[in-house]
Short mmCIF file of C-alpha atoms and ligand atoms in Angstrom, two decimals:
data_model
loop_
_atom_site.label_atom_id
_atom_site.label_comp_id
_atom_site.label_asym_id
_atom_site.label_seq_id
_atom_site.Cartn_x
_atom_site.Cartn_y
_atom_site.Cartn_z
CA MET A 183 0.00 0.00 0.00
CA ALA A 184 1.22 3.46 -0.86
CA LEU A 185 -0.57 6.59 0.15
CA GLU A 186 -0.86 9.30 -2.46
CA ILE A 187 -2.50 12.73 -2.60
CA ALA A 188 -5.00 13.89 -5.22
CA THR A 189 -6.55 17.36 -5.34
CA PHE A 190 -9.64 18.27 -7.35
CA GLY A 191 -11.66 21.45 -7.80
CA GLY A 192 -15.06 20.67 -9.27
CA GLY A 193 -17.31 23.37 -7.87
CA CYS A 194 -18.66 23.58 -4.34
CA PHE A 195 -16.56 21.38 -2.07
CA TRP A 196 -19.60 20.17 -0.12
CA CYS A 197 -20.42 18.16 -3.28
CA THR A 198 -16.99 16.83 -4.12
CA GLU A 199 -16.28 15.92 -0.48
CA ALA A 200 -19.54 13.96 -0.17
CA VAL A 201 -18.90 12.06 -3.39
CA PHE A 202 -15.30 11.08 -2.71
CA GLN A 203 -16.13 10.02 0.86
CA GLN A 204 -18.08 7.15 -0.74
CA ILE A 205 -15.16 5.68 -2.62
CA ARG A 206 -13.19 2.69 -1.39
CA GLY A 207 -9.46 3.25 -0.96
CA ILE A 208 -9.78 6.91 -0.01
CA LYS A 209 -8.37 7.41 3.48
CA SER A 210 -9.35 11.02 3.96
CA VAL A 211 -11.12 13.85 2.17
CA GLU A 212 -10.34 17.38 3.21
CA PRO A 213 -12.12 20.45 1.81
CA GLY A 214 -9.98 23.52 1.29
CA TYR A 215 -8.79 26.33 -0.91
CA SER A 216 -5.97 26.31 -3.43
CA GLY A 217 -4.60 28.08 -6.43
CA GLY A 218 -5.05 31.68 -5.35
CA GLN A 219 -2.93 34.55 -4.14
CA VAL A 220 -4.28 35.08 -0.60
CA ASP A 221 -2.64 33.34 2.39
CA ASP A 222 -4.94 31.53 4.82
CA PRO A 223 -8.15 32.62 3.12
CA SER A 224 -11.49 32.53 4.91
CA TYR A 225 -14.71 31.19 3.39
CA ASP A 226 -16.09 34.74 3.32
CA GLN A 227 -13.14 35.86 1.23
CA ILE A 228 -13.61 32.87 -1.07
CA CYS A 229 -17.27 33.78 -1.59
CA GLU A 230 -16.29 37.28 -2.71
CA GLY A 231 -14.53 35.54 -5.59
CA SER A 232 -11.39 37.68 -5.75
CA THR A 233 -8.84 35.48 -3.92
CA GLY A 234 -8.05 33.42 -7.01
CA HIS A 235 -8.54 30.28 -4.92
CA ALA A 236 -10.69 27.38 -6.04
CA GLU A 237 -12.77 25.31 -3.64
CA VAL A 238 -11.04 21.93 -3.73
CA VAL A 239 -10.89 18.61 -1.97
CA ARG A 240 -7.59 17.02 -1.07
CA LEU A 241 -7.77 13.24 -0.98
CA ILE A 242 -5.34 10.83 0.61
CA PHE A 243 -5.80 7.47 -1.04
CA ASP A 244 -4.28 4.02 -1.08
CA ASN A 245 -3.18 3.56 -4.67
CA ALA A 246 -3.25 -0.21 -4.27
CA ALA A 247 -7.01 -0.01 -3.57
CA VAL A 248 -7.99 2.74 -6.01
CA SER A 249 -5.97 4.19 -8.87
CA TYR A 250 -5.38 7.86 -9.52
CA LYS A 251 -6.89 7.28 -12.97
CA ALA A 252 -10.12 6.00 -11.39
CA LEU A 253 -10.32 9.10 -9.19
CA VAL A 254 -9.87 11.40 -12.19
CA GLU A 255 -12.64 9.50 -13.99
CA ILE A 256 -14.97 9.95 -11.02
CA PHE A 257 -14.06 13.64 -10.84
CA PHE A 258 -15.03 14.15 -14.50
CA ALA A 259 -18.26 12.20 -14.05
CA ILE A 260 -19.58 14.23 -11.14
CA HIS A 261 -19.19 17.78 -12.40
CA ASP A 262 -19.57 19.69 -15.64
CA PRO A 263 -16.05 20.28 -17.00
CA THR A 264 -17.33 22.47 -19.86
CA THR A 265 -18.60 25.47 -17.92
CA LEU A 266 -15.90 28.07 -17.26
CA ASN A 267 -15.83 29.24 -13.63
CA ARG A 268 -19.24 27.81 -13.05
CA GLN A 269 -21.11 24.73 -11.76
CA GLY A 270 -24.85 25.10 -12.15
CA SER A 271 -25.95 28.18 -10.25
CA ASP A 272 -22.58 28.54 -8.51
CA VAL A 273 -20.64 31.14 -10.48
CA GLY A 274 -17.14 32.51 -9.85
CA THR A 275 -13.50 31.50 -10.21
CA GLN A 276 -13.77 29.66 -6.86
CA TYR A 277 -15.94 27.11 -8.70
CA ARG A 278 -13.53 26.51 -11.59
CA SER A 279 -12.74 23.03 -12.79
CA VAL A 280 -9.14 22.22 -11.94
CA ILE A 281 -6.89 19.26 -11.17
CA PHE A 282 -3.91 20.09 -8.97
CA CYS A 283 -1.24 17.43 -9.50
CA GLN A 284 1.51 16.16 -7.22
CA SER A 285 3.77 14.83 -9.96
CA GLU A 286 4.43 14.72 -13.67
CA GLU A 287 2.89 11.20 -13.66
CA GLN A 288 -0.39 12.53 -12.24
CA LYS A 289 -0.39 15.30 -14.87
CA ILE A 290 0.08 12.83 -17.71
CA CYS A 291 -2.62 10.55 -16.31
CA ALA A 292 -5.09 13.43 -15.78
CA ALA A 293 -4.47 14.73 -19.32
CA ALA A 294 -5.05 11.27 -20.80
CA VAL A 295 -8.36 10.85 -18.96
CA MET A 296 -9.38 14.37 -19.97
CA ALA A 297 -8.67 13.63 -23.65
CA ASP A 298 -10.84 10.53 -23.40
CA VAL A 299 -13.64 12.39 -21.60
CA ALA A 300 -13.52 15.16 -24.24
CA THR A 301 -14.88 12.77 -26.84
CA LYS A 302 -18.09 12.44 -24.79
CA TRP A 303 -18.91 16.15 -24.50
CA GLU A 304 -20.06 18.37 -27.34
CA LYS A 305 -18.56 21.50 -25.84
CA PRO A 306 -14.82 21.87 -25.15
CA ILE A 307 -13.51 20.91 -21.71
CA VAL A 308 -12.17 23.86 -19.72
CA THR A 309 -10.58 21.91 -16.84
CA ALA A 310 -7.11 23.19 -15.95
CA ILE A 311 -4.37 20.69 -15.06
CA GLU A 312 -1.65 22.30 -12.96
CA MET A 313 1.00 21.41 -10.42
CA ALA A 314 -0.46 21.65 -6.91
CA PRO A 315 0.17 24.97 -5.21
CA MET A 316 -0.29 25.59 -1.47
CA PHE A 317 -3.44 24.03 0.04
CA TYR A 318 -5.35 25.75 2.85
CA PRO A 319 -7.84 23.58 4.78
CA ALA A 320 -11.34 25.02 5.00
CA GLU A 321 -12.93 25.96 8.30
CA ASP A 322 -14.08 23.02 10.46
CA TYR A 323 -17.77 23.53 9.73
CA HIS A 324 -17.17 22.72 6.05
CA HIS A 325 -15.81 19.27 6.94
CA ASN A 326 -18.39 16.49 6.56
CA TYR A 327 -20.82 19.20 5.54
CA PHE A 328 -23.25 16.93 3.71
CA LYS A 329 -23.26 14.37 6.53
CA MET A 330 -23.86 17.05 9.13
CA ASN A 331 -26.37 19.14 7.13
CA SER A 332 -28.17 16.70 4.87
CA GLN A 333 -31.50 18.51 5.27
CA GLN A 334 -30.13 21.90 4.29
CA ARG A 335 -31.65 23.12 1.01
CA TYR A 336 -28.46 23.14 -1.06
CA CYS A 337 -27.64 19.65 0.22
CA THR A 338 -31.00 18.16 -0.79
CA LEU A 339 -31.12 20.01 -4.12
CA VAL A 340 -27.51 19.85 -5.32
CA VAL A 341 -25.32 17.58 -3.20
CA ALA A 342 -27.66 14.60 -2.71
CA PRO A 343 -28.28 14.04 -6.46
CA LYS A 344 -24.53 14.06 -7.11
CA VAL A 345 -23.93 11.53 -4.36
CA ALA A 346 -26.73 9.35 -5.71
CA LYS A 347 -25.34 9.55 -9.24
CA ALA A 348 -21.86 8.60 -8.03
CA ARG A 349 -23.23 5.68 -6.02
CA GLN A 350 -25.03 4.43 -9.11
CA PHE A 351 -22.16 4.88 -11.58
CA PHE A 352 -19.41 3.66 -9.28
CA SER A 353 -21.26 0.98 -7.35
CA GLY A 354 -18.23 -1.31 -7.74
CA SER A 355 -15.94 1.20 -6.04
CA LEU A 356 -17.95 2.10 -2.95
CA SER A 357 -16.45 2.00 0.50
CA SER A 358 -18.19 -0.15 3.08
CA ARG A 359 -17.59 2.48 5.76
N1 LIG B 607 -24.10 28.55 -3.50
C1 LIG B 607 -23.80 27.69 -2.40
C2 LIG B 607 -22.38 27.23 -2.48
C3 LIG B 607 -21.81 26.61 -1.28
S1 LIG B 607 -20.25 26.11 -1.58
C4 LIG B 607 -19.49 25.57 -0.24
C5 LIG B 607 -24.08 28.44 -1.11
O1 LIG B 607 -23.64 29.59 -1.02
O2 LIG B 607 -24.71 27.90 -0.24
O3 LIG B 607 -19.49 27.10 -2.21
#
């Protein structure tokens, strides 16, 4: 077993956290901010949209149990990679589609999956693939947000359908936890 890090920005991190928490082989999912120019940003600053940071999740996974390629495939399946700085009604650079890589190998793998995914979309894919910059963990109340706030409106309307879709598409990869 070797632990590896993967970082994805696919819109609101309440969604991406809840999805990746379902997947076998992922040891931890941490929501946070990355890719901007402000040190230790707060959620309020992120919401203003001028920090340059994206909402991301940083995963620690066992690459003997789940491959990086499989995680990139899940990432592309659970968000819309064709809408620039936007996921549904969430608009702003904090919602951009981005893969922050730890190594040249991850970059090559992410680019290969993206090229494959591109054949399935009519519109061009706008996902950025970059080397991972500094990661800032989000405030505690964003951790396990969907689990803790499943009745909140955004959770029932936006997060729950994404989790359900992921459970359906990736039923073979679900964690038993
Ligand atoms: N539009 C949503 C986004 C939440 S997400 C953590 C809200 O403001 O509730 O950016």
